[in-house]
Each structure stands twice: as structure tokens, then as C-alpha cells.
Coordinates of C-alpha atoms and ligand atoms in Angstrom, one line a residue:
Chain A
M1 CA 0.0 0.0 0.0
D2 CA 1.1 3.6 -0.6
A3 CA 1.4 5.9 2.3
I4 CA 0.7 8.8 0.1
T5 CA -0.9 8.8 -3.3
T6 CA -1.9 11.9 -5.1
K7 CA -3.9 11.9 -8.3
N8 CA -4.0 14.9 -10.6
L9 CA -3.2 17.1 -7.7
S10 CA -3.2 20.8 -8.7
K11 CA -2.9 24.1 -6.9
S12 CA -3.2 27.5 -8.4
F13 CA -2.5 30.9 -6.8
K14 CA -4.4 33.6 -8.5
G15 CA -4.8 31.6 -11.7
K16 CA -1.1 30.6 -11.8
Y17 CA -0.4 26.9 -11.2
A18 CA 2.2 26.1 -8.6
V19 CA 1.4 22.4 -8.8
K20 CA -0.2 20.9 -11.8
S21 CA -1.7 17.4 -12.3
L22 CA 0.8 15.9 -9.9
D23 CA 0.7 12.1 -9.5
M24 CA 2.8 11.0 -6.6
H25 CA 3.2 7.5 -5.1
V26 CA 5.1 7.2 -1.8
P27 CA 5.2 3.5 -0.8
E28 CA 4.7 2.7 2.8
G29 CA 8.0 2.3 4.6
S30 CA 9.9 4.2 2.0
I31 CA 12.1 7.2 2.3
Y32 CA 11.0 9.3 -0.5
G33 CA 13.3 12.1 -1.7
F34 CA 11.3 14.9 -3.3
I35 CA 13.6 16.9 -5.5
G36 CA 13.1 20.1 -7.5
E37 CA 14.5 23.5 -8.0
N38 CA 13.5 26.6 -6.1
G39 CA 9.8 27.3 -6.8
A40 CA 9.2 23.9 -8.4
G41 CA 6.3 23.3 -6.1
K42 CA 7.7 21.0 -3.4
S43 CA 6.4 23.0 -0.4
T44 CA 3.1 23.6 -2.0
T45 CA 2.6 19.8 -2.6
Q46 CA 3.6 19.0 1.0
K47 CA 1.3 21.7 2.4
M48 CA -1.6 20.2 0.5
I49 CA -0.8 16.7 1.8
C50 CA -0.8 18.1 5.3
G51 CA -4.1 19.9 4.8
L52 CA -2.6 23.4 5.1
L53 CA -3.5 24.3 1.5
R54 CA -6.7 23.4 -0.3
P55 CA -6.0 21.7 -3.6
T56 CA -7.5 23.4 -6.6
D57 CA -8.1 20.1 -8.1
G58 CA -7.2 16.4 -7.7
E59 CA -7.2 14.1 -4.7
I60 CA -4.9 12.9 -2.0
Q61 CA -5.0 9.6 -0.2
L62 CA -3.0 8.8 3.0
F63 CA -2.7 5.1 3.8
G64 CA -5.5 4.4 1.4
R65 CA -7.9 6.9 3.0
P66 CA -8.9 10.3 1.9
A67 CA -6.6 13.0 3.2
S68 CA -9.5 14.7 5.1
D69 CA -9.7 11.7 7.4
A70 CA -8.8 13.0 10.9
E71 CA -7.7 9.6 12.1
V72 CA -5.0 9.3 9.5
H73 CA -3.9 12.9 10.1
A74 CA -3.2 12.1 13.7
R75 CA -0.4 9.7 12.4
M76 CA 1.6 12.5 10.7
G77 CA 4.6 14.4 11.9
V78 CA 5.4 17.5 9.9
L79 CA 8.1 20.1 9.4
I80 CA 7.2 22.5 6.6
E81 CA 9.3 25.5 5.8
N82 CA 10.1 27.2 9.1
P83 CA 9.2 25.4 12.3
G84 CA 6.1 26.8 13.9
V85 CA 7.3 27.7 17.3
Y86 CA 6.9 30.5 19.9
M87 CA 10.0 32.6 19.8
G88 CA 9.6 33.8 23.4
W89 CA 9.4 30.3 24.8
T90 CA 12.0 27.8 25.4
A91 CA 12.6 24.6 23.4
K92 CA 11.1 22.5 26.1
E93 CA 8.0 24.7 26.5
N94 CA 7.4 24.6 22.8
L95 CA 7.7 20.9 22.5
L96 CA 5.4 20.5 25.5
L97 CA 2.8 22.5 23.6
Q98 CA 3.2 20.2 20.6
A99 CA 3.1 17.1 22.8
L100 CA -0.2 18.3 24.3
N101 CA -1.5 19.3 20.9
I102 CA -1.3 15.7 19.7
G103 CA -2.5 14.2 22.9
I104 CA 0.5 12.5 24.3
E105 CA -0.2 10.9 27.7
N106 CA 3.2 11.4 29.3
P107 CA 4.3 14.7 27.7
E108 CA 7.2 15.6 30.1
K109 CA 9.0 12.4 29.4
T110 CA 8.4 12.4 25.7
V111 CA 9.7 16.0 25.4
A112 CA 12.9 15.2 27.3
E113 CA 13.5 12.3 24.9
A114 CA 12.8 14.4 21.9
L115 CA 15.2 17.1 23.0
E116 CA 17.8 14.5 23.7
A117 CA 17.4 13.0 20.2
V118 CA 18.1 16.3 18.4
G119 CA 20.8 17.5 20.8
L120 CA 18.9 20.4 22.5
S121 CA 18.8 19.0 26.0
D122 CA 21.1 21.6 27.4
T123 CA 19.4 24.7 26.0
G124 CA 17.7 25.1 29.4
K125 CA 16.1 28.5 29.8
K126 CA 17.3 29.9 26.5
K127 CA 14.4 31.3 24.4
V128 CA 13.9 30.1 20.8
K129 CA 14.5 33.6 19.5
E130 CA 18.1 33.3 20.9
F131 CA 18.6 30.1 19.0
S132 CA 20.8 29.8 15.9
L133 CA 19.2 28.8 12.6
G134 CA 20.3 25.2 13.0
M135 CA 19.0 25.0 16.6
K136 CA 15.6 26.2 15.4
Q137 CA 15.7 23.7 12.7
R138 CA 16.5 20.9 15.2
L139 CA 13.6 22.0 17.3
G140 CA 11.3 21.8 14.3
I141 CA 12.5 18.3 13.6
A142 CA 12.0 17.3 17.2
A143 CA 8.4 18.7 17.0
A144 CA 7.8 16.5 13.9
F145 CA 9.2 13.4 15.5
I146 CA 7.3 13.7 18.7
G147 CA 4.5 11.2 19.2
N148 CA 5.9 8.4 17.0
P149 CA 4.2 9.3 13.8
D150 CA 3.9 6.7 11.0
L151 CA 4.4 9.3 8.4
L152 CA 6.9 12.1 8.5
I153 CA 6.7 15.0 6.1
L154 CA 9.9 17.1 6.1
D155 CA 10.4 20.1 3.9
E156 CA 14.1 20.8 3.6
P157 CA 14.8 19.6 7.2
I158 CA 18.6 19.9 7.0
N159 CA 18.4 23.6 6.1
G160 CA 21.0 25.4 8.2
L161 CA 22.4 22.3 9.9
D162 CA 26.1 21.8 10.3
P163 CA 27.7 18.6 8.8
E164 CA 27.5 16.9 12.2
G165 CA 23.9 17.9 12.5
I166 CA 23.1 16.6 9.1
R167 CA 24.7 13.3 9.8
E168 CA 22.8 12.9 13.1
I169 CA 19.5 13.7 11.5
R170 CA 20.2 11.4 8.6
Q171 CA 21.0 8.6 11.1
T172 CA 17.9 9.3 13.1
L173 CA 15.7 9.2 10.0
H174 CA 17.3 6.0 8.8
R175 CA 16.8 4.4 12.2
L176 CA 13.1 5.5 12.4
N177 CA 12.6 4.0 9.0
Q178 CA 14.4 0.8 9.7
E179 CA 13.1 0.1 13.2
R180 CA 9.6 1.5 13.1
N181 CA 8.9 1.4 9.4
V182 CA 8.2 5.1 9.4
T183 CA 7.4 6.4 5.9
I184 CA 9.4 9.6 5.2
L185 CA 8.7 12.2 2.6
I186 CA 11.6 14.5 2.5
S187 CA 12.2 17.4 0.1
S188 CA 15.6 18.9 -0.5
H189 CA 17.8 20.3 -3.2
I190 CA 20.9 18.8 -1.6
L191 CA 21.0 15.7 -3.7
G192 CA 24.0 14.2 -2.0
E193 CA 22.2 14.0 1.3
L194 CA 19.0 12.6 -0.1
S195 CA 20.9 9.9 -2.0
K196 CA 22.4 8.5 1.1
I197 CA 19.1 7.5 2.6
S198 CA 16.3 7.7 -0.1
T199 CA 14.7 4.5 -1.3
H200 CA 12.6 6.3 -3.8
Y201 CA 12.7 9.6 -5.7
G202 CA 10.2 12.0 -7.1
I203 CA 11.4 14.8 -9.4
I204 CA 9.2 17.8 -9.7
K205 CA 9.6 20.6 -12.3
N206 CA 7.4 23.6 -12.7
G207 CA 4.7 21.9 -10.6
C208 CA 4.7 18.7 -12.6
M209 CA 6.1 15.3 -11.6
V210 CA 8.8 14.6 -14.1
K211 CA 9.7 11.2 -12.9
E212 CA 9.3 8.8 -10.0
I213 CA 12.0 6.1 -9.6
S214 CA 13.2 3.7 -7.0
A215 CA 16.7 4.0 -5.8
E216 CA 17.3 0.5 -7.2
N217 CA 16.3 1.4 -10.7
L218 CA 18.1 4.7 -10.4
S219 CA 21.4 3.1 -9.6
R220 CA 20.9 0.8 -12.6
E221 CA 20.3 3.8 -14.8
C222 CA 23.3 5.6 -13.4
R223 CA 25.8 2.8 -13.5
D224 CA 29.0 3.4 -15.4
Y225 CA 29.4 1.1 -18.4
M226 CA 31.2 0.7 -21.6
R227 CA 28.9 0.6 -24.6
I228 CA 29.9 -1.3 -27.7
R229 CA 28.0 -1.5 -31.0
V230 CA 28.9 -4.5 -33.2
A231 CA 27.2 -6.6 -35.8
E232 CA 27.0 -9.8 -33.8
P233 CA 26.8 -8.8 -30.1
E234 CA 26.3 -12.3 -28.7
K235 CA 29.4 -13.7 -30.3
V236 CA 31.5 -10.7 -29.4
L237 CA 30.3 -10.7 -25.8
S238 CA 31.3 -14.3 -25.2
C239 CA 34.7 -13.5 -26.6
L240 CA 35.1 -10.4 -24.5
R241 CA 34.1 -12.3 -21.4
Q242 CA 37.1 -14.5 -21.7
H243 CA 39.6 -11.8 -22.1
I244 CA 38.4 -8.7 -20.4
E245 CA 38.1 -7.9 -16.7
M246 CA 34.6 -6.7 -15.7
D247 CA 31.9 -7.0 -13.1
S248 CA 29.0 -8.0 -15.3
S249 CA 27.6 -7.5 -18.8
E250 CA 24.4 -7.4 -20.7
I251 CA 23.0 -7.0 -24.2
L252 CA 20.4 -4.3 -24.5
D253 CA 18.8 -3.2 -27.8
G254 CA 21.7 -4.9 -29.7
E255 CA 24.2 -3.0 -27.6
I256 CA 26.8 -4.6 -25.4
H257 CA 27.1 -3.1 -21.9
L258 CA 30.2 -3.9 -19.9
F259 CA 29.9 -2.9 -16.3
N260 CA 33.1 -1.7 -14.6
A261 CA 35.3 -2.5 -17.6
R262 CA 37.9 0.3 -17.6
D263 CA 40.4 -0.7 -20.2
G264 CA 39.1 0.6 -23.5
A265 CA 42.3 -0.2 -25.3
A266 CA 42.2 -3.9 -24.2
V267 CA 38.7 -4.2 -25.4
N268 CA 39.6 -2.7 -28.8
Q269 CA 42.5 -5.0 -29.2
C270 CA 40.7 -8.1 -28.2
M271 CA 38.0 -7.4 -30.8
F272 CA 40.6 -6.6 -33.5
L273 CA 42.5 -9.8 -32.8
N274 CA 39.3 -11.8 -33.1
G275 CA 38.3 -10.2 -36.3
H276 CA 35.2 -8.3 -35.1
V277 CA 34.4 -4.9 -36.6
V278 CA 33.5 -2.3 -34.1
S279 CA 31.0 0.3 -35.2
E280 CA 31.0 2.3 -32.0
I281 CA 32.6 2.2 -28.6
S282 CA 32.0 4.7 -25.8
F283 CA 31.7 5.2 -22.1
H284 CA 28.3 5.7 -20.5
Q285 CA 28.8 7.7 -17.4
L286 CA 26.0 9.5 -15.5
D287 CA 26.1 10.5 -11.9
L288 CA 23.1 11.1 -9.8
E289 CA 23.5 14.8 -10.0
E290 CA 23.6 14.9 -13.8
Y291 CA 20.7 12.6 -13.9
F292 CA 18.6 14.9 -11.9
M293 CA 19.8 18.0 -13.6
K294 CA 18.8 16.5 -16.9
L295 CA 15.3 15.6 -15.6
M296 CA 14.8 18.9 -13.9
G297 CA 15.6 20.4 -17.2
G298 CA 18.3 22.8 -16.6
E299 CA 21.7 21.8 -17.9
Q300 CA 22.1 25.6 -17.8
S301 CA 21.5 25.5 -14.1
A302 CA 24.0 22.7 -13.6
Chain B
M1 CA -21.7 19.3 8.9
H2 CA -20.0 15.9 8.5
D3 CA -17.2 17.2 10.6
L4 CA -19.6 18.0 13.4
L5 CA -20.8 14.4 13.4
S6 CA -17.4 12.9 13.5
I7 CA -15.8 14.8 16.4
N8 CA -13.4 12.8 18.3
L9 CA -13.5 13.8 22.0
K10 CA -10.0 12.5 22.7
R11 CA -8.5 14.9 20.1
V12 CA -10.6 17.8 21.3
R13 CA -9.4 17.2 24.8
A14 CA -5.8 17.1 23.6
L15 CA -6.1 20.4 21.9
F16 CA -8.0 21.9 24.8
R17 CA -5.2 20.8 27.2
M18 CA -2.7 22.5 25.0
D19 CA -4.8 25.7 24.8
L20 CA -5.2 25.7 28.6
H21 CA -1.5 25.1 29.2
R22 CA -0.6 28.0 26.9
M23 CA -3.2 30.2 28.6
F24 CA -1.9 29.6 32.1
H25 CA 1.7 29.8 31.1
G26 CA 1.5 33.1 29.1
K27 CA 1.1 36.6 30.4
A28 CA -1.9 37.8 28.4
F29 CA -4.4 35.9 30.5
Y30 CA -3.1 37.4 33.8
V31 CA -3.2 40.9 32.3
M32 CA -6.9 40.4 31.5
V33 CA -7.6 39.1 35.0
G34 CA -5.9 42.3 36.2
I35 CA -8.2 44.4 34.1
A36 CA -11.2 42.5 35.3
V37 CA -10.2 43.6 38.9
F38 CA -9.4 47.1 37.7
I39 CA -12.8 47.9 36.2
P40 CA -14.9 47.6 39.3
V41 CA -12.2 49.3 41.4
M42 CA -12.3 52.2 39.0
M43 CA -16.1 52.4 38.8
L44 CA -16.5 52.3 42.5
T45 CA -13.8 54.8 43.4
Q46 CA -14.2 57.2 40.5
M47 CA -18.0 57.4 40.1
S48 CA -19.5 60.2 42.2
G49 CA -23.1 60.4 43.4
E50 CA -25.7 57.9 44.6
K51 CA -24.7 54.4 43.6
D52 CA -25.6 50.8 44.2
I53 CA -23.6 47.7 43.4
M54 CA -26.4 46.4 41.2
M55 CA -25.9 49.3 38.9
F56 CA -22.7 47.6 37.8
I57 CA -24.2 44.3 37.3
G58 CA -27.1 44.8 35.1
G59 CA -30.5 46.4 34.5
E60 CA -33.8 45.4 33.2
G61 CA -35.7 46.1 30.1
N62 CA -34.8 46.5 26.5
M63 CA -31.3 46.6 25.0
A64 CA -31.0 50.3 24.6
G65 CA -32.3 51.0 28.1
S66 CA -29.9 48.6 29.8
F67 CA -27.0 49.6 27.5
G68 CA -25.1 51.5 30.1
A69 CA -25.5 49.2 33.0
G70 CA -25.6 45.9 31.1
M71 CA -22.4 46.8 29.4
S72 CA -20.4 46.2 32.6
L73 CA -20.7 42.4 32.3
S74 CA -20.5 42.5 28.5
M75 CA -17.3 44.4 28.8
L76 CA -15.8 41.2 30.1
N77 CA -16.6 39.6 26.8
I78 CA -14.3 42.1 25.2
L79 CA -11.5 40.9 27.4
T80 CA -12.1 37.3 26.3
G81 CA -12.3 38.4 22.7
M82 CA -9.0 40.2 23.0
L83 CA -7.4 37.0 24.4
L84 CA -8.8 35.0 21.6
S85 CA -7.4 37.5 19.1
I86 CA -4.0 37.2 20.8
Y87 CA -4.1 33.4 20.8
I88 CA -5.5 32.9 17.3
G89 CA -3.4 35.7 15.7
R90 CA -0.2 34.4 17.2
E91 CA -0.9 30.8 16.1
Y92 CA -0.9 32.1 12.5
T93 CA 2.0 34.5 12.8
T94 CA 4.3 31.9 14.5
G95 CA 3.2 29.1 12.2
F96 CA 2.2 27.0 15.2
V97 CA -1.2 26.6 13.5
K98 CA 0.6 24.3 11.1
N99 CA 1.1 21.8 13.9
I100 CA -2.5 22.2 15.0
I101 CA -4.1 21.8 11.6
T102 CA -2.0 18.8 10.7
A103 CA -2.9 17.0 13.8
H104 CA -6.5 18.1 13.8
A105 CA -8.1 17.6 10.4
N106 CA -11.5 18.1 11.9
K107 CA -11.8 21.9 12.4
Y108 CA -14.3 21.5 15.1
D109 CA -11.5 20.4 17.4
Y110 CA -10.1 23.9 17.0
I111 CA -13.4 25.7 17.4
I112 CA -14.6 23.7 20.4
S113 CA -11.3 24.0 22.1
K114 CA -11.1 27.7 21.7
G115 CA -14.8 28.0 22.7
L116 CA -14.1 26.2 25.9
I117 CA -11.1 28.4 26.6
A118 CA -13.3 31.4 26.1
L119 CA -16.0 30.0 28.4
I120 CA -13.4 29.4 31.1
C121 CA -12.1 32.9 30.7
N122 CA -15.6 34.3 30.9
V123 CA -16.3 32.4 34.1
I124 CA -13.0 33.5 35.7
F125 CA -13.4 37.2 34.6
M126 CA -17.0 37.3 35.8
A127 CA -16.1 35.8 39.1
V128 CA -13.2 38.1 39.6
Y129 CA -15.3 41.1 38.6
L130 CA -18.2 40.2 40.9
V131 CA -16.0 39.3 43.9
T132 CA -14.1 42.5 43.6
L133 CA -17.2 44.5 43.1
F134 CA -19.0 43.1 46.2
A135 CA -15.9 43.0 48.4
L136 CA -14.8 46.5 47.6
G137 CA -18.4 47.7 47.8
M138 CA -18.8 46.2 51.2
I139 CA -15.5 47.9 52.4
M140 CA -16.6 51.2 51.0
G141 CA -20.1 50.8 52.4
V142 CA -21.8 51.0 49.0
S143 CA -25.4 49.7 49.2
A144 CA -26.2 46.5 47.4
E145 CA -29.9 46.1 46.8
V146 CA -30.0 42.5 45.6
P147 CA -33.7 41.9 44.7
S148 CA -33.4 38.1 44.9
I149 CA -30.4 35.9 45.1
V150 CA -32.0 33.4 42.8
G151 CA -32.7 36.1 40.3
L152 CA -29.1 37.3 40.5
A153 CA -27.7 33.8 40.1
L154 CA -30.0 33.1 37.1
Y155 CA -29.0 36.5 35.6
I156 CA -25.3 35.6 35.8
L157 CA -26.0 32.2 34.4
E158 CA -27.9 33.7 31.5
K159 CA -25.1 36.2 30.8
L160 CA -22.6 33.3 30.8
L161 CA -24.7 31.2 28.5
L162 CA -24.9 34.1 26.0
S163 CA -21.2 34.5 26.2
I164 CA -20.8 31.2 24.5
P165 CA -22.2 32.1 21.1
M166 CA -20.5 35.5 21.5
S167 CA -17.2 33.8 21.9
L168 CA -17.8 31.6 18.9
L169 CA -18.7 34.6 16.9
M170 CA -15.4 36.2 18.0
I171 CA -13.5 33.1 17.0
A172 CA -15.0 33.4 13.5
I173 CA -14.1 37.1 13.5
N174 CA -10.6 36.2 14.4
L175 CA -10.4 33.6 11.7
V176 CA -11.4 36.3 9.2
F177 CA -8.9 38.9 10.5
R178 CA -6.2 36.4 11.5
H179 CA -3.5 38.5 10.0
S180 CA -4.6 41.8 11.4
F181 CA -4.8 42.2 15.1
G182 CA -6.2 45.7 14.8
W183 CA -9.2 44.8 12.7
S184 CA -10.0 41.8 14.7
I185 CA -10.1 44.0 17.9
V186 CA -12.3 46.5 16.1
F187 CA -14.8 43.9 15.1
I188 CA -14.7 42.1 18.5
C189 CA -15.7 45.4 20.1
I190 CA -18.5 45.8 17.6
A191 CA -19.7 42.3 18.4
A192 CA -19.4 42.6 22.1
T193 CA -21.1 45.9 22.5
G194 CA -23.9 44.8 20.2
I195 CA -23.8 48.1 18.5
I196 CA -25.2 46.8 15.3
P197 CA -28.4 45.2 16.6
I198 CA -28.9 48.1 19.0
S199 CA -28.7 50.8 16.4
L200 CA -30.8 48.8 14.0
Q201 CA -33.4 48.4 16.7
M202 CA -33.4 52.1 17.5
G203 CA -33.6 53.0 13.9
L204 CA -36.5 50.6 13.2
S205 CA -38.5 51.8 16.3
M206 CA -38.0 55.4 15.2
L207 CA -39.3 54.6 11.8
G208 CA -42.3 52.9 13.3
F209 CA -41.4 49.3 12.7
G210 CA -41.5 48.4 16.4
S211 CA -42.6 44.8 15.9
L212 CA -39.8 44.2 13.4
A213 CA -37.4 45.7 15.9
G214 CA -38.4 43.0 18.4
V215 CA -36.9 40.4 16.1
L216 CA -33.5 41.8 17.0
N217 CA -34.0 40.7 20.6
F218 CA -33.1 37.2 19.2
T219 CA -29.6 38.2 18.2
I220 CA -26.8 37.3 20.5
S221 CA -26.4 40.7 22.1
G222 CA -30.1 41.4 21.8
A223 CA -30.9 38.4 23.9
S224 CA -29.5 40.3 26.9
S225 CA -32.9 41.9 27.1
F226 CA -34.4 38.6 28.2
A227 CA -31.9 38.4 31.1
T228 CA -33.4 40.1 34.1
L229 CA -32.8 40.2 37.8
T230 CA -36.2 38.9 38.6
P231 CA -36.2 35.2 38.3
N232 CA -38.0 34.0 35.2
I233 CA -37.8 30.4 34.0
L234 CA -39.4 31.2 30.6
S235 CA -36.7 33.7 29.7
L236 CA -34.1 31.2 30.8
F237 CA -35.4 28.8 28.3
V238 CA -35.6 31.5 25.6
I239 CA -31.9 32.3 26.3
I240 CA -30.9 28.6 26.2
G241 CA -32.6 28.4 22.8
I242 CA -30.9 31.5 21.5
T243 CA -27.6 30.2 22.8
V244 CA -27.9 26.8 21.1
V245 CA -29.0 28.2 17.8
W246 CA -26.3 30.9 17.5
S247 CA -23.6 28.7 18.9
L248 CA -24.3 26.2 16.1
L249 CA -24.4 28.9 13.4
C250 CA -21.2 30.6 14.6
S251 CA -19.2 27.4 14.9
L252 CA -20.5 26.3 11.5
A253 CA -19.2 29.7 10.1
G254 CA -15.9 29.1 11.8
D255 CA -15.6 25.6 10.3
C256 CA -16.4 26.9 6.9
L257 CA -13.8 29.7 7.2
M258 CA -11.2 27.2 8.2
N259 CA -12.0 24.7 5.5
Q260 CA -12.5 27.2 2.7
R261 CA -9.3 29.1 3.2
D262 CA -5.6 28.2 2.9
V263 CA -3.9 28.1 6.2
L264 CA -0.6 29.5 5.0
Ligands
ATP1 N1 0.8 31.6 -1.0 C1 1.3 31.7 -2.2 N2 0.7 32.7 -3.0 C2 1.1 32.8 -4.3 N3 2.1 32.1 -4.9 C3 2.6 31.1 -4.2 C4 2.3 30.9 -2.8 N4 3.0 29.9 -2.3 C5 3.8 29.4 -3.3 N5 3.6 30.2 -4.4 C6 4.3 30.0 -5.7 O1 4.2 28.6 -6.1 C7 5.4 28.2 -6.7 C8 5.9 27.0 -5.9 O2 6.3 27.4 -4.6 P1 6.9 26.3 -3.6 O3 7.1 27.1 -2.3 O4 6.0 25.1 -3.6 O5 8.3 25.9 -4.2 P2 9.4 25.0 -3.6 O6 9.6 23.9 -4.6 O7 9.1 24.6 -2.2 O8 10.7 25.9 -3.7 P3 11.9 26.1 -2.6 O9 12.9 25.1 -3.0 O10 12.4 27.5 -2.9 O11 11.4 25.9 -1.3 C9 6.3 29.4 -6.6 O12 6.3 30.0 -7.9 C10 5.7 30.3 -5.7 O13 5.9 31.7 -6.0
MG2 MG1 10.0 25.1 -0.4

């Protein structure tokens, strides 16, 4: 079952579409990296999922139920754009409000644990307005984690965090996902970070979903390989297998793909010695970043 | 309407506990309590001439007649309204409302919780006001011609009942003007003083539509005219009816406002 499904989801502001006919599928138990440039519509989509914006059109289902369902909403933890906290209050007081808001039975204890988890235990009487950007962000993350939600919706959560903070949050997210099967929808434009934990990706451009892909398929698409075009690929491949060092190989659309074969000269020589005529030989190399840049449609912005 | 039928009391209670916690841990509430003490002190010490405690509690008769005296208790509604403006306005400016809306898809959670908070405020403000009034009056030797204790108790109960739809109306007003503290206060004062029905009523009577003007007694502030110091069970029932009908209408309005508009 999908934790989040949107069908034809659209939102317009004063006649201009911020999100247009978006179909999204976030499988239960996945960590879904939601990627797009500034203004692509990531936050708008996430706000609609949380019920903060009314969709202009389309529908949203959460765990197979309509998004208006109050029961299913109570299973969500959210951080969208800036954390919604009282600046004149301390971290603890703010989290206590959130704990009460969602009806936690033992709020004091839960709050202490949440503060510990994001490394804010020792902020004491410090008011949030005296916090650094990263500390505020940590507080927002803690507020989203509180109450053991089954679905986390995080909009650029690592904004403003230091490398150590990013690593901690990443580990926490990974742990929640592994241990408690929490589904996580996380938006970011820092690809490197997303790629360390995401199991699925959605790429949004100008309010439209350009592509949804699992990490597995993505790594297949992004693998380095040597591409060889010849007249009789089967025959050539069996010959190459005997002489060339490589991880694996395949024949796709009449093309030979050699994975992790680095020595182009050796390949060439082998084929020459065995009397095969090469019509084309090249390296296929695409890293994650390029892949996304291509889909997001801005080589110019790369 | 569907929302109204699927209210989950556990979630309402959760939100209400949050609201209550925030109220008792913030300053605004205590400032308002201070004002509720200050008003009777000012009135008793500054007003010259013949006076009686009952002047500051309420009068009889039609709205316009009781305007001056009856205002004293309605003034407390303004304090509650201002508190609601502070709480609701700040939820939107801080973005805390995101946390509330996400956890409470049913908007009646919000409206009922805020309504209960308002009711508690009204009870506290009224109690503080009356205790100060009677205590200081006693010390100062001001006469207190209480016609009947039962009548007074019923009168206070009726005022309290009518404060419920008034608070719900104020919640709706705050939801409309959630980004403008100034405008929400202006409209809260307009609602609490009942200026609109009163002036309509006076206008209609002057033009000779006296019977039509009577209809306005069934507005929230107009219903004060049914609340009298002489015990009257019938008027209590009328007030209960008015309370129920307007409470439903105003919370429905609040629900629509929340559902129709984007939160952010
Ligand atoms: N309340 C609003 N009123 C009008 N336009 C809006 C509103 N919110 C968003 N938009 C517009 O919708 C588009 C998408 O905005 P959105 O915030 O969803 O982008 P984003 O992908 O989250 O970008 P970023 O990476 O900068 O956070 C933008 O063009 C933005 O100007
Ligand atoms: Mg955004």
C-alpha cells in the first residue's frame, strides 16, 4: 500500500499553477526524496498533503484513506518551511505544547527524549529567539518526531544544519525508517544528502512530476558502463568475457554493456585480434546529480 | 456538517489541554484578569453620586435601556475576545497553527477547544469582577440592593450562556482577520457591544417598525434583554434556545472559514 498517493493534484494561486496534475506515489515504509529547483512546487505539494492548503483540483490519499480523514492525520509528523514555534518560549515549553496538541499521555518524558534526540537537551532557559538557525531547525525536527508518527513530512529539514547535525538527522531518519517502518517524505535540493538514505525519488519541475523512480532502478540507470556496438553482439560478448576484466555484462537493444570495464584499449585490441568490426565504442557515465539535472531540465543551471 | 458528526473527543481534549496550558503559562491571561479587577475598582472609586452595586451588574428592560449598566458584564466579553485575538493571531504568525491543523483535520477540534477556553475565561473574569465589586463595595459601604439571590444567580448564568455564542462569533471574526490584530479587535468590540443590533433596533423603532425591531432581541447581544434580575424560567429557556442556535451557526461559520481558506 502507498502511504501517500496523489492523483491529478493541482494548486493555483491567483490563476497561476504552482502544482499541476501531480501524481505521486510514496510507498509505505519508504524514504521518498522529493527533488526540485526553487519554486518547483515542493512545499506547495507538501502543504496540500498536510491539509494546510486546499487543492484546486485532484485528490490525496493517505494510507489508502482520503486526506481529510482525521484519524490518518493524527499519524503524521510535519516540518514545513520554518518550524512553527513560539519565539519567546524555550525549546522545552514549545515541545510540550506540541506534545499536548497531539495528545501524548506522558508529555514531560516524551519532550525530554525528543530534546535529547536532536541534541537540544542543554538549552535550558534559552528562548527560541536566541537560537541559531540550526538549533531552530533541530527544534522543528523534534516537534515533527514527537508522538511516534507513522508518516513524516519534512520540507528541507537539513536547512541550516552543520555537517555533524546533518549526519545525526540522517541517522535518526534512517533508524526510524528501519526500526519502526516510518514512511518519510523529504524534500531537498541537496542531492548528495538525499541519495544517502532515499529508497525512492520523485522529481518535480514547474509543478509537474517529471519522474518517480526507486533508488534501485536509479542506480541501474546511473551505473558506469562501456557501450559497444557491433554486428554480432552475442558472439562478441562471449569472446570479451574470456579476455576482459569486468563486473558483469548485458546486451540491451543490440548493444553490449560492460559494467566496470575500464580498459578501453584492451577491449579494442581483443576485438581486433578476433576479427570483429566495431562500429562504436563509448563510455556511458551519468552520476546522480547529472541525472537529476537532466530531468529537472536545466543543464544551464547545472 | 459531516465534521460536526465525527468529532473525536480525545483529540478535542488534547487540543484543549494545549490551549489551557498555553493560557496559564502566558502573560496575556493574567493581564486580562488584572483588568477584570481594575474595572470595578475604577467604577466604585471614581464614580460620584448615589450608587448601588447592582448598577454595575445589570439592568432590566430593552437593550437600549440597559445599555449603560448591562455593558459592565458584556465588557468582560471584550477581554475574552482580545485574548482570543492574541491566541489565534499568534498561532498564525508563529506558524504554530501548522502543527494544530496537521494533527486536527477536523476543524471543530479547534473551534470547540477555543470556545471552551473562552468560556473558562468568561467564568473567571466574571467571578473576579463580581467578587471585587462586592468585596470593595462592602468595604466602601456602598449599598447592594440584591432583589433576589436566585434572580441574580440566574441572571449571571444567562449572561454566561450568552457569552458562548458571542465567543464563537469572536472566533469566527478572528479567523477572518487572523493577519490583522487591529481589525479583529475593532470587530470584536463591535460584536461585544452589540452596537449593530442596538442601532438597528433604535432605527427601526423610530421609523415605526416596532414589531420588526423586536426580532432583533433574538440576536446574541439582543438576547440580553431577556436576562433580568427577577427570576423568570421562561426567559431562561428562551436564552438557552438562542444560545444553542447561535452557537451552532457561529461554529459552522468558523468551520467553513477554516475549510475554505488556505492556512498559510
Ligand atoms: N501563498 C502563495 N501565493 C502565491 N504564490 C505562491 C504561494 N505559495 C507558493 N507560491 C508559488 O508557487 C510556486 C511553488 O512554490 P513552492 O514554495 O511550492 O516551491 P518549492 O519547490 O518549495 O521551492 P523552494 O525550493 O524554494 O522551497 C512558486 O512559484 C511560488 O511563487
Ligand atoms: Mg519550499
